[in-house]
XYZ file of C-alpha atoms in Angstrom:
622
model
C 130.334 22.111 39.074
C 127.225 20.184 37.473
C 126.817 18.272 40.874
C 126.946 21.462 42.932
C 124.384 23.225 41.382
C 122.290 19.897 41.507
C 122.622 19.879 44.743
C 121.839 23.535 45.140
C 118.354 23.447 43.174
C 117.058 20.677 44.816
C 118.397 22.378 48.484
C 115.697 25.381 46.768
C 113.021 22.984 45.774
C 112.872 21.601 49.042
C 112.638 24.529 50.741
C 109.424 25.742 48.536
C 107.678 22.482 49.117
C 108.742 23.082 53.139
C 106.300 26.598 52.302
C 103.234 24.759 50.384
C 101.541 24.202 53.672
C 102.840 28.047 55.036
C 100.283 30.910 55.249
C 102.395 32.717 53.167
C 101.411 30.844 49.925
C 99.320 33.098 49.515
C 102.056 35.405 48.795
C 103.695 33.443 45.880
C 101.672 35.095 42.945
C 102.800 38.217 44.412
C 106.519 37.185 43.202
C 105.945 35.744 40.289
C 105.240 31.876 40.994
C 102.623 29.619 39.581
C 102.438 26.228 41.293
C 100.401 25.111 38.234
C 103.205 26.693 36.013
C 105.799 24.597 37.453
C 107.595 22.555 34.271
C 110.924 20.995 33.551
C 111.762 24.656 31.983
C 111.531 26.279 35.035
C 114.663 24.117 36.178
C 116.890 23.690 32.894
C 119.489 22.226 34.939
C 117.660 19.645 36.217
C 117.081 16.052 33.992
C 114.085 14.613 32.584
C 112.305 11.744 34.979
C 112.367 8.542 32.898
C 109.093 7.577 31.273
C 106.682 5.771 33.636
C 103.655 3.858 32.969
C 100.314 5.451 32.767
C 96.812 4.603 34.337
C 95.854 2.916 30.932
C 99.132 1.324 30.513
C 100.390 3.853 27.717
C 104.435 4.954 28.417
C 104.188 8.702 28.795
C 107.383 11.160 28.854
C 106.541 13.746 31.055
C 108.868 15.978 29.542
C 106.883 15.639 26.038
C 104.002 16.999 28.157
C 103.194 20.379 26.952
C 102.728 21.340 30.570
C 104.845 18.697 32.165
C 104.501 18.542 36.018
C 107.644 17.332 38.114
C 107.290 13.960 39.648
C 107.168 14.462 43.256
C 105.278 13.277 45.994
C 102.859 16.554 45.630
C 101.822 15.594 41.816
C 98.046 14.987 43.493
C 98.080 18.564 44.394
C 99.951 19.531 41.183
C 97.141 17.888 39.310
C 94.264 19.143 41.348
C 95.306 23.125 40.323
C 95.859 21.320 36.843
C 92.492 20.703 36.975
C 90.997 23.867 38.048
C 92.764 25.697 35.301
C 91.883 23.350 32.563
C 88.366 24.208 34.296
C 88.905 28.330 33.583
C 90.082 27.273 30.440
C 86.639 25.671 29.073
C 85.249 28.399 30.577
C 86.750 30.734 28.788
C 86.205 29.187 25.398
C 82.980 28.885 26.057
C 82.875 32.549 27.245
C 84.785 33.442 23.407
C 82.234 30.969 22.010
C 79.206 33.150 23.186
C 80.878 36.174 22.266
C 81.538 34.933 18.307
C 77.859 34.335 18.219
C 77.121 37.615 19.665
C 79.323 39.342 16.982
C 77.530 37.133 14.520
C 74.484 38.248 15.532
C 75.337 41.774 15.324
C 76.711 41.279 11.733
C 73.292 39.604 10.545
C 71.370 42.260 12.608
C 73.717 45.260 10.580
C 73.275 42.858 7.016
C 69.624 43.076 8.345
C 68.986 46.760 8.106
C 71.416 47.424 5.589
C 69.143 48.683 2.176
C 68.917 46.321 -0.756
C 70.629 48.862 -2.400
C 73.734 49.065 -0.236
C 74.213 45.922 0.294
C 75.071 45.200 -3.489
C 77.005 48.188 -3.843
C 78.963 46.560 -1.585
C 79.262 43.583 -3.389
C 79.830 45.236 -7.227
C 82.447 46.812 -5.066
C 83.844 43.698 -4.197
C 83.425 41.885 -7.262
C 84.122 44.200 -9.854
C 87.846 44.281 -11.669
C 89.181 46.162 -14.477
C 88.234 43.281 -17.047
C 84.794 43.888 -15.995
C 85.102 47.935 -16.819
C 86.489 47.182 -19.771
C 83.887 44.762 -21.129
C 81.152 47.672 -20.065
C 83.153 50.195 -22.691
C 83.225 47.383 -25.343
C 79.885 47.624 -25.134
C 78.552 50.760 -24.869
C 81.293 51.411 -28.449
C 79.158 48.957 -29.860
C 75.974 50.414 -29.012
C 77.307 53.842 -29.903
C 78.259 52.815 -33.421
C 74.560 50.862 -33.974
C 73.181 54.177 -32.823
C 75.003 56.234 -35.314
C 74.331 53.634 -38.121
C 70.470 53.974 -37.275
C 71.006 57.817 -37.418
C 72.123 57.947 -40.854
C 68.904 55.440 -41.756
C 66.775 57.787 -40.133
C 68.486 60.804 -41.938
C 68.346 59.284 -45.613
C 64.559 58.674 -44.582
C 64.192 55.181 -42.860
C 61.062 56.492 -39.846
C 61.210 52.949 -38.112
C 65.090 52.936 -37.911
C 64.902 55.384 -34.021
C 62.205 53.246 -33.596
C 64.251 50.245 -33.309
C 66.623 51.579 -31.182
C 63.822 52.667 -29.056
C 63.030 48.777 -28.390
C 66.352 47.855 -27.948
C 66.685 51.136 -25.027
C 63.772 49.813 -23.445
C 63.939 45.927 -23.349
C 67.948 46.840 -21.713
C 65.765 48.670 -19.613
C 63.389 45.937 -18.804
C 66.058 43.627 -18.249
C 67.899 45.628 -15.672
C 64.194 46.230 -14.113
C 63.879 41.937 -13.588
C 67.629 41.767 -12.451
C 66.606 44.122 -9.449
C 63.454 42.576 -8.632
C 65.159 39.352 -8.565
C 68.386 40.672 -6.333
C 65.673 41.999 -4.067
C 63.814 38.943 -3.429
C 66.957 37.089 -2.957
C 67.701 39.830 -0.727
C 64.287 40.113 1.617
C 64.283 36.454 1.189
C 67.693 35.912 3.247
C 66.423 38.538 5.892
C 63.481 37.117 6.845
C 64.951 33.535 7.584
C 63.750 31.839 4.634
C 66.792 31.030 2.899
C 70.527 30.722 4.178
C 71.897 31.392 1.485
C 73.592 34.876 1.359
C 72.573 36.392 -1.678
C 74.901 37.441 -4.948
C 75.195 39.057 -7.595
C 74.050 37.542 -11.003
C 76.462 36.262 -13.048
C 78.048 39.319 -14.999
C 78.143 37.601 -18.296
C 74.389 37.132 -18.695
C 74.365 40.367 -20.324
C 75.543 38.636 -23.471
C 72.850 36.527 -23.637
C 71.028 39.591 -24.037
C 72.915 42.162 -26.043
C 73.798 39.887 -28.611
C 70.005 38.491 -29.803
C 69.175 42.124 -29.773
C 71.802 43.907 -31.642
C 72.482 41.313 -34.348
C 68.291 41.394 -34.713
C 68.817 45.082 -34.845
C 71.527 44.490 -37.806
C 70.257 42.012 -39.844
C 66.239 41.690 -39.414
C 64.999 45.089 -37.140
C 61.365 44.576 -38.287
C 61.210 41.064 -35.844
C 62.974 43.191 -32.888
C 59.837 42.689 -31.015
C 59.125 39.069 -31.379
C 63.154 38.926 -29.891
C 62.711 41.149 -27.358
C 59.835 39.114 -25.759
C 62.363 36.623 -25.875
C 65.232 37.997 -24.591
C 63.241 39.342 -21.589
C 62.686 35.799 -19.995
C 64.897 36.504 -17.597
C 66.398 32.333 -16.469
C 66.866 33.873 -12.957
C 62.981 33.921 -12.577
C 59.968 31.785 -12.183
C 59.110 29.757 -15.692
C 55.292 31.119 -15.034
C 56.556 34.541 -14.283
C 58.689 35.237 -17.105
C 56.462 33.841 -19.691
C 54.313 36.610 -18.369
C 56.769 38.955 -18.818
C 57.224 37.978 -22.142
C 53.691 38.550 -23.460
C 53.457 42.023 -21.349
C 56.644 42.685 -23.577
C 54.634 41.312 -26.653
C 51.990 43.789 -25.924
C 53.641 46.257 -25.371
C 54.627 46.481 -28.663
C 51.889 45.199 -30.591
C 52.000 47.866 -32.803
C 48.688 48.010 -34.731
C 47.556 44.738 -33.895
C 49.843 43.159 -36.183
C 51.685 41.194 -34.082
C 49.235 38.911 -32.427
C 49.425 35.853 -34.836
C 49.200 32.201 -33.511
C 53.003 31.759 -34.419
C 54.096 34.839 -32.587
C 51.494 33.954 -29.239
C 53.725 30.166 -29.475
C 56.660 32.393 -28.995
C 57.285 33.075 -25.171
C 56.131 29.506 -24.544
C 58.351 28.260 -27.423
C 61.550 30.129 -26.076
C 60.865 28.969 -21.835
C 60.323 25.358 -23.542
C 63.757 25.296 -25.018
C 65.133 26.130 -22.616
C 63.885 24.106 -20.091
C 64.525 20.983 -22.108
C 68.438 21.969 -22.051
C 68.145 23.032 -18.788
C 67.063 18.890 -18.269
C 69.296 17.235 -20.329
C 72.219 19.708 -19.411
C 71.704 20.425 -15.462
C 74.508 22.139 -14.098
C 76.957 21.628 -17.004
C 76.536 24.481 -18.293
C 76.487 28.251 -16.784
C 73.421 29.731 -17.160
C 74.107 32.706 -19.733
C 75.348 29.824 -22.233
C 72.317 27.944 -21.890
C 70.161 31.091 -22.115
C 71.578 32.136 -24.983
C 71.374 28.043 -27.049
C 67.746 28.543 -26.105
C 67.404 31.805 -27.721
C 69.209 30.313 -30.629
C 66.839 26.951 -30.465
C 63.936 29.762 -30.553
C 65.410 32.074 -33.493
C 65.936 28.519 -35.819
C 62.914 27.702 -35.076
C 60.887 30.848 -35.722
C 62.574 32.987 -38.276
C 63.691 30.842 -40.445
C 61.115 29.814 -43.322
C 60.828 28.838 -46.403
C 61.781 31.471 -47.982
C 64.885 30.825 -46.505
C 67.825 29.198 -47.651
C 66.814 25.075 -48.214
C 70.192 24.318 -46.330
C 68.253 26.579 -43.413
C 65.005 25.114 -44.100
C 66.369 21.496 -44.174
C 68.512 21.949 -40.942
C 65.480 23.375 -39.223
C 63.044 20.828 -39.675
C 66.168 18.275 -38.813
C 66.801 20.240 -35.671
C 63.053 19.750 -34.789
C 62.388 15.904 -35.606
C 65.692 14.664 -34.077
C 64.799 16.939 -30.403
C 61.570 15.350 -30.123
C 63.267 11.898 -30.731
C 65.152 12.796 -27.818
C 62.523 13.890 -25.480
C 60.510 10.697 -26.330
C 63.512 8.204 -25.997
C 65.342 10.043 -22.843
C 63.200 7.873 -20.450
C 64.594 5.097 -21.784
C 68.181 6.573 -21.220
C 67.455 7.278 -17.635
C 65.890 3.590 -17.204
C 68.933 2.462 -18.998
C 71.495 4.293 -16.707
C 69.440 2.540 -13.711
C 69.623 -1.102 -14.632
C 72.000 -3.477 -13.236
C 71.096 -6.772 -15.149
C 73.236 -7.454 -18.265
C 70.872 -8.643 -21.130
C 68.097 -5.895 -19.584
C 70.339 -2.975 -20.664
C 71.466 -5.053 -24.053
C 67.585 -4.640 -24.590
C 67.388 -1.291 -23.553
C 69.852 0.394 -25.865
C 68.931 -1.627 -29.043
C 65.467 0.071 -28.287
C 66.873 3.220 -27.670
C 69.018 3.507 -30.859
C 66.183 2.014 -33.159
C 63.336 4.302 -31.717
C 65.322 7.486 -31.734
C 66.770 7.225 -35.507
C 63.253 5.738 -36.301
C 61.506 8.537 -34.523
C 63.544 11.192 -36.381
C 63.801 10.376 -39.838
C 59.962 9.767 -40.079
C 59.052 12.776 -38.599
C 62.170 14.637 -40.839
C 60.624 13.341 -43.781
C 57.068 14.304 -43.235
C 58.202 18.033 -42.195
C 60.155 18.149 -45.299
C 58.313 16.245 -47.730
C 56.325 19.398 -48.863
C 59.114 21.203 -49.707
C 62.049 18.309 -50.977
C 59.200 16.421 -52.831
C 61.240 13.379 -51.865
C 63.266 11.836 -48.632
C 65.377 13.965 -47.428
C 68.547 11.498 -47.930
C 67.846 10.943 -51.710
C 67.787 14.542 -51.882
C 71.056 15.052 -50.555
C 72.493 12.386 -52.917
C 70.943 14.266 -56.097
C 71.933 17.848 -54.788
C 75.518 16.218 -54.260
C 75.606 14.811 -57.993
C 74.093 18.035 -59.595
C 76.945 19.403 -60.582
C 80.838 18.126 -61.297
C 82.524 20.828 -59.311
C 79.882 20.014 -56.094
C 80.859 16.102 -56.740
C 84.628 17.064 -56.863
C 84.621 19.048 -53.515
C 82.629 16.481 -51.699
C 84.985 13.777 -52.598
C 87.981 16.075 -51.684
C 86.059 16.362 -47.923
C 85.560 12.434 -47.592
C 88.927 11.557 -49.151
C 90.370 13.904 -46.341
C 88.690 13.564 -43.322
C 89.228 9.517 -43.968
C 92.752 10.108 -43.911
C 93.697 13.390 -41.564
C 91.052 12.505 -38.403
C 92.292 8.844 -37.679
C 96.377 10.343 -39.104
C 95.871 13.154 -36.338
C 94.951 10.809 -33.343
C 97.282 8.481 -33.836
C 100.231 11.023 -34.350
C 99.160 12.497 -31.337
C 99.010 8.897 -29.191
C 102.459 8.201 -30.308
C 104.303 11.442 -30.019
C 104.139 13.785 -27.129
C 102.722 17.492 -27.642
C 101.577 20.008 -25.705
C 97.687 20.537 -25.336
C 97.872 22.855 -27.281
C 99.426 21.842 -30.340
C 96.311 19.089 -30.214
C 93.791 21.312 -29.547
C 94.613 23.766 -32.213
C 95.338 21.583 -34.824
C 91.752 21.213 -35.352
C 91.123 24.846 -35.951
C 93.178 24.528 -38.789
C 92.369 21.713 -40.354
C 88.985 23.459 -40.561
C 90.175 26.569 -42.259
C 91.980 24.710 -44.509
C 89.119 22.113 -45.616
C 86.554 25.299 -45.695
C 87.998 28.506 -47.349
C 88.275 27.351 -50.563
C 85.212 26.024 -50.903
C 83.177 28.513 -49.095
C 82.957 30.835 -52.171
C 82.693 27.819 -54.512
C 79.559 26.045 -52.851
C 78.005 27.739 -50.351
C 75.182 25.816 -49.997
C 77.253 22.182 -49.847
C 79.688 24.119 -46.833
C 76.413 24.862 -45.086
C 75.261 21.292 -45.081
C 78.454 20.127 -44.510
C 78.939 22.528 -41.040
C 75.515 21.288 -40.011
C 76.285 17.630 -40.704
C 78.896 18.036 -38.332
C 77.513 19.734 -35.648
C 74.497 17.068 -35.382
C 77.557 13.966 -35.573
C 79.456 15.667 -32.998
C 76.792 16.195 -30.599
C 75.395 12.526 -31.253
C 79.407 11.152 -30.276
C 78.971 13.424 -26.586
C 75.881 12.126 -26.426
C 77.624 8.180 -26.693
C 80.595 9.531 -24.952
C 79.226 11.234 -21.965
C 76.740 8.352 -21.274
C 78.821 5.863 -22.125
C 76.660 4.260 -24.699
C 78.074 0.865 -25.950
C 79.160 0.255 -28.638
C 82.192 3.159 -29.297
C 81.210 5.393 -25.592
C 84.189 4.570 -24.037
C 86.462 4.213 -27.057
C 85.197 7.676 -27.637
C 85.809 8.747 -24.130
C 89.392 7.208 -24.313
C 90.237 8.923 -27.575
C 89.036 12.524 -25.806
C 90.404 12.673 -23.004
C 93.396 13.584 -24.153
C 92.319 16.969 -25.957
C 90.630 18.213 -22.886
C 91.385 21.059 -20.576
C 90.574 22.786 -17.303
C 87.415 23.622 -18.861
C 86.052 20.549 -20.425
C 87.406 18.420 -16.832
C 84.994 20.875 -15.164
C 81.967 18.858 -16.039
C 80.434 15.454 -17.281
C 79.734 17.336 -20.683
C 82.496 18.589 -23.204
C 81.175 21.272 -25.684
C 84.330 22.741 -27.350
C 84.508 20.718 -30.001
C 81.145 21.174 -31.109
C 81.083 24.744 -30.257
C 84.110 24.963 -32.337
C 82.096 23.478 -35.560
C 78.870 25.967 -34.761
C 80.937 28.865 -34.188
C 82.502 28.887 -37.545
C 78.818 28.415 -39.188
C 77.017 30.789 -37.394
C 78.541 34.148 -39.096
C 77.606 32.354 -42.489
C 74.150 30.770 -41.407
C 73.113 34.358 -40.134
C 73.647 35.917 -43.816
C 71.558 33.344 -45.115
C 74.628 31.292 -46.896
C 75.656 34.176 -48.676
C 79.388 33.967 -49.309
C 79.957 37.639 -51.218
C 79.041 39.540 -47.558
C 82.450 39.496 -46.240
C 81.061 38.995 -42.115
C 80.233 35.284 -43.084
C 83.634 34.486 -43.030
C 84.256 35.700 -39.180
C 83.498 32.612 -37.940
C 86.597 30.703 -40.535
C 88.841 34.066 -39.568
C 88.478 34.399 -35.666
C 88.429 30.964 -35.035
C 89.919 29.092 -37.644
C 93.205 31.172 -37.806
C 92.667 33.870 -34.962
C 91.833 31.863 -31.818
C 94.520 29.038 -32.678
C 97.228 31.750 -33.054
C 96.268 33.218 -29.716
C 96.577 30.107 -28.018
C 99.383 28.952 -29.596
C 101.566 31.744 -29.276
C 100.094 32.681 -25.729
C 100.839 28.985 -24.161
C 104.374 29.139 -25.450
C 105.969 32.480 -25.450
C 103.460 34.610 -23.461
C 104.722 36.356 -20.277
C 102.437 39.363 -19.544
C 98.824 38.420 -18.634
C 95.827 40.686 -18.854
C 94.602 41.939 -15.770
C 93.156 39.087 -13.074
C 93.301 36.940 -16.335
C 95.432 34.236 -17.593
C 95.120 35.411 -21.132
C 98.418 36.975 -22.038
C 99.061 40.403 -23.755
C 101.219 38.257 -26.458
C 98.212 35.939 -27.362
C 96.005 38.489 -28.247
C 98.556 40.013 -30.145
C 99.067 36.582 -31.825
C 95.212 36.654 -32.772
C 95.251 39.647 -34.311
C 98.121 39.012 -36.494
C 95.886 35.574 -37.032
C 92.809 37.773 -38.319
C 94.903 40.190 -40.468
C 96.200 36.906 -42.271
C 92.628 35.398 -42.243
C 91.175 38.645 -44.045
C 94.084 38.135 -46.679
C 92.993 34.653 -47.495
C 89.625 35.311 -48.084
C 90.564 38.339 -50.452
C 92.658 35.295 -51.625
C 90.640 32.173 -51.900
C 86.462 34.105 -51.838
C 87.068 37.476 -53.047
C 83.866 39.347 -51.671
C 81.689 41.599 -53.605
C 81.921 43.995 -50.901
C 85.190 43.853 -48.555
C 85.942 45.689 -45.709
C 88.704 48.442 -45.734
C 92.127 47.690 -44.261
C 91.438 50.523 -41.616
C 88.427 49.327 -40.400
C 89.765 45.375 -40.531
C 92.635 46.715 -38.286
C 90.018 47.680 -36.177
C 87.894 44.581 -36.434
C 91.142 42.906 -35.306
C 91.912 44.748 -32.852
C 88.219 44.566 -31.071
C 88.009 40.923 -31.491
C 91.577 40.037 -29.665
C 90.384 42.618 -26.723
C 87.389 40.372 -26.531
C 89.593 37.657 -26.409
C 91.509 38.772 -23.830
C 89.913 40.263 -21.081
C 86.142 37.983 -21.844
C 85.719 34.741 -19.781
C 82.851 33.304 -21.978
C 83.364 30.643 -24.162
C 85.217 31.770 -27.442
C 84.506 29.012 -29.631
C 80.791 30.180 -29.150
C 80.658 33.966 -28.738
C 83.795 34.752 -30.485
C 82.073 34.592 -33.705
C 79.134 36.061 -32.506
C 81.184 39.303 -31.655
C 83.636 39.509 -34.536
C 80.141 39.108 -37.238
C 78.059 41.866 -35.147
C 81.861 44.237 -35.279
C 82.143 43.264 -39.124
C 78.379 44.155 -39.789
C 78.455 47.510 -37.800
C 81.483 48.567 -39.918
C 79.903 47.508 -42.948
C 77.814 50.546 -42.674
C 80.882 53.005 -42.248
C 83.185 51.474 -44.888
């Protein structure tokens, strides 16, 4: 049967090649054949050809041709109509080629007269999500209770108190003013062919950079709102030259009988867009831009508002702050020249240099900033404060007796036995609480120079680690590397660490060290207790995750059952003149693990921030 019909399709295919020369070929497409068309699956009964050698002397199967052609004695012919369609074919992608760019055109030409406006509708349409509306409501509860706090003042007969909050209505106001100007340059800037870049939307969580500065001025020291707002009104998106301009207009604005204009306060918009142009340098791209924004504005407030008058642990950290940043602007070519050079003994050179001039540089310029004040160098002081008193000699032992024996314990635990990141991560937090909360009460002023001591050694160790600095860089870098996450592999610098340390202080440095004003301890209860419950808890059992988030519902549960227990240590261990009540702690805890969950900026950083500025507004309805 096989050899019949073999017989019987090649009787047929010999009969259409008999026609390829009729007039009535003509007629074929009318019946439904293709000459081109023609493959091995037009005839399934019919086998393969062997493989035959090619022009270039490559074996080709014809029937692994997508368009295989039978191999008769009219392939030239076969191939020639081959040919002509592979000619249509170009022409048609070039023919769907011209049309894309026509469409593409007409897109531009629609982005083109589309109104500035529009346009980023369309994109907050886009971009916004429900973590996003939520954050908005956070914030306006805030601002609601602040206003309500200043309405009582104003009531029981404070007449600046509505002023304040008329500053703070009016530099949001400004703020949104320069985020519009800016959108609309990127905007006409893109339309008129001058950049190719299509333009965004600034980054959402800028706005913290601004509310916070303002509202906890507003809390804790109103009558400097306007040296703040000037600050907080240097929009990063802008020029340098044009938002130092802003600034003073700002400045002017409310120079309220003249008093203002003092040669401190005119240093203050250049101060501010200094700072943070010199992390802008030394961080780059490592950083977002709200986070940097807001270390400046820090940078600016240590440097302005705190005085002598201030706490000495302030005063001291200040000046420190100040001596050891110009070390590092005056040494960092040096770092750059040292990153550059190839020859061995050249760089051996190079970083002796660059170790002896930068500790030189700072303590001499440390002790002549401090001298007035200490009488004395600044490290003799801090052996006498240290041996003032028994119980301050006791604790400080205690804290070098234990970090001797838990820091180098916990690494090498952790190197030998496997745990989960965040069992190593964590860890930390609590070591902290547990090494600060009894002390706290007991010696504020020895925690505060502790916290600082540790911030400045843990940002000298990124400093070896990033660069690599012989002698302990890489060691460092080695040791790390296992405690880091998504976050910390996203860039060359890791700041979680010392974020962590800074966090906890900043609640207590922003009371002045005063331990009986139960918001210094946010920092020790969010963080400490709080954020390592979260994670903890969220990592292991968590299953249902906030919206477009991968925060889960169960971690921020964890964290506030982690605040609840911090408040009961500190009634425990400090015992605060004035404590919150337990409803509006609830509340505290509730706010803070919301912020937790559904906020995308650091924690270790603003975490604090928000849980002091809740604690301080509820102060005022306890």
């Amino acid at each position: 049967m096989r050899n019949g019909e073999e017989k019987s399709t090649c009787l047929k295919l010999e009969a259409e090649t008999d026609y390829l020369d009729s007039p009535l070929l003509g007629l074929f497409p009318k019946i439904g054949w293709n000459i081109s068309t023609l493959s091995l699956s037009t005839f399934p009964s019919i086998e393969p050809m062997p493989p035959r050698k090619a022009n270039k002397g490559t074996v080709t199967h014809r029937a692994a041709k997508k368009e295989a052609v039978l191999d008769y004695d009219i392939d030239k012919e076969y191939q020639g109509v081959t040919e002509v369609d592979k000619q249509k074919g170009i022409n048609q992608n070039t023919s769907l080629e011209q049309e894309n760019e026509k469409l593409k055109g007409l897109e531009q030409e629609a982005e083109a007269k589309t109104t500035v406006v529009g346009y980023y509708f369309n994109q907050i349409d886009e971009v916004i999500n429900t973590r996003h509306v939520f954050q908005i409501f956070m914030l306006v509860f805030l601002m609601n209770l602040t206003y309500l706090a200043f309405k009582d003042k104003e009531l029981a007969g404070d007449e600046n108190a509505m002023t304040t909050m008329i500053t703070c209505g009016c530099v949001l106001l400004a703020c949104g003013l320069e985020c519009f100007a800016v959108l609309n340059s990127k905007f006409k800037n893109f339309n008129e062919g001058k950049s190719i870049t299509k333009p965004e939307l600034l980054d959402f969580d800028y706005i913290y950079s601004v509310f916070f500065p303002l509202i906890v001025c507003t809390l804790k020291s109103p009558e400097n709102i306007a040296l703040v707002a000037c600050c907080v009104a240097q929009l990063n998106y802008m020029n340098v030259f044009v938002k130092i301009m802003v600034s003073y207009v700002v400045l002017f604005q409310f120079n309220i009988e003249g008093t203002i204009w003092t040669t401190q306060t005119l240093t203050l918009p250049l101060t501010n867009a200094f700072f943070y142009e010199c992390i802008n340098r030394f961080i780059a791209n490592e950083l977002p831009i709200y986070e940097k924004t807001f270390l400046g504005l820090l940078y600016t407030s240590l440097t302005f508002f705190i005085t002598k008058d201030s706490n000495i642990t302030l005063y001291i950290m200040k000046n420190l702050v100040l001596s050891f940043t110009i070390a590092l602007i005056f040494t960092s070519p040096l770092l750059d020249l040292y990153r550059k050079t190839q020859e061995r003994s050249m760089k051996v050179s190079l970083l002796v240099v660059l170790y002896l001039l930068f500790l030189s540089l700072g303590l001499i310029i440390s002790d002549k900033l401090l001298l007035s004040k200490l009488g004395k160098f600044p490290f003799n002081w801090l052996v006498e404060f240290i041996n003032e008193n028994e119980a301050r000699r006791e604790m400080f032992q205690k804290w070098s007796i234990s970090s001797a024996l838990l820091v180098p314990s916990v690494f090498l635990f952790f190197s030998k036995f496997h745990a989960s990141l965040s069992i190593k991560r964590k860890v930390w937090h609590f070591i902290i609480f547990m090494m600060i909360i009894p002390a706290i009460s007991r010696e504020p002023e020895l925690v505060s120079i502790a916290l600082f001591g540790m911030t400045g050694v843990l940002i000298f160790v990124e400093t070896l680690r990033c660069n690599e600095l012989p002698p302990f860089g890489k060691l460092i870098k080695h040791l790390f590397e296992k405690y880091e996450d998504s976050k910390d592999n996203s860039g060359k610098i890791i700041t979680s660490y010392t974020y962590l340390i800074a966090g906890v202080a900043l609640p207590f440095w922003l009371n002045n060290c005063d331990a009986t004003r139960e918001s210094s301890y946010m920092g020790l209860v969010v963080l400490g207790l709080g954020d390592a419950f979260a994670s903890l808890v969220g990592g292991f059992c968590g299953s249902y995750t906030w919206p477009q988030s991968k925060k889960t519902i169960e971690g921020s549960l964890a964290m506030f059952v982690g605040i609840v227990g911090g408040f009961l240590c500190v009634d425990y261990f400090a015992g605060t003149a004035s404590p919150l009540n337990w409803t509006n702690r609830v509340l505290c805890g509730i706010l803070c693990a919301l912020f937790e969950g559904i906020v995308d900026v650091n924690d270790n950083l603003f975490l604090p921030v928000f849980a002091y500025t809740v604690a301080e507004l509820l102060i005022l309805f306890n």
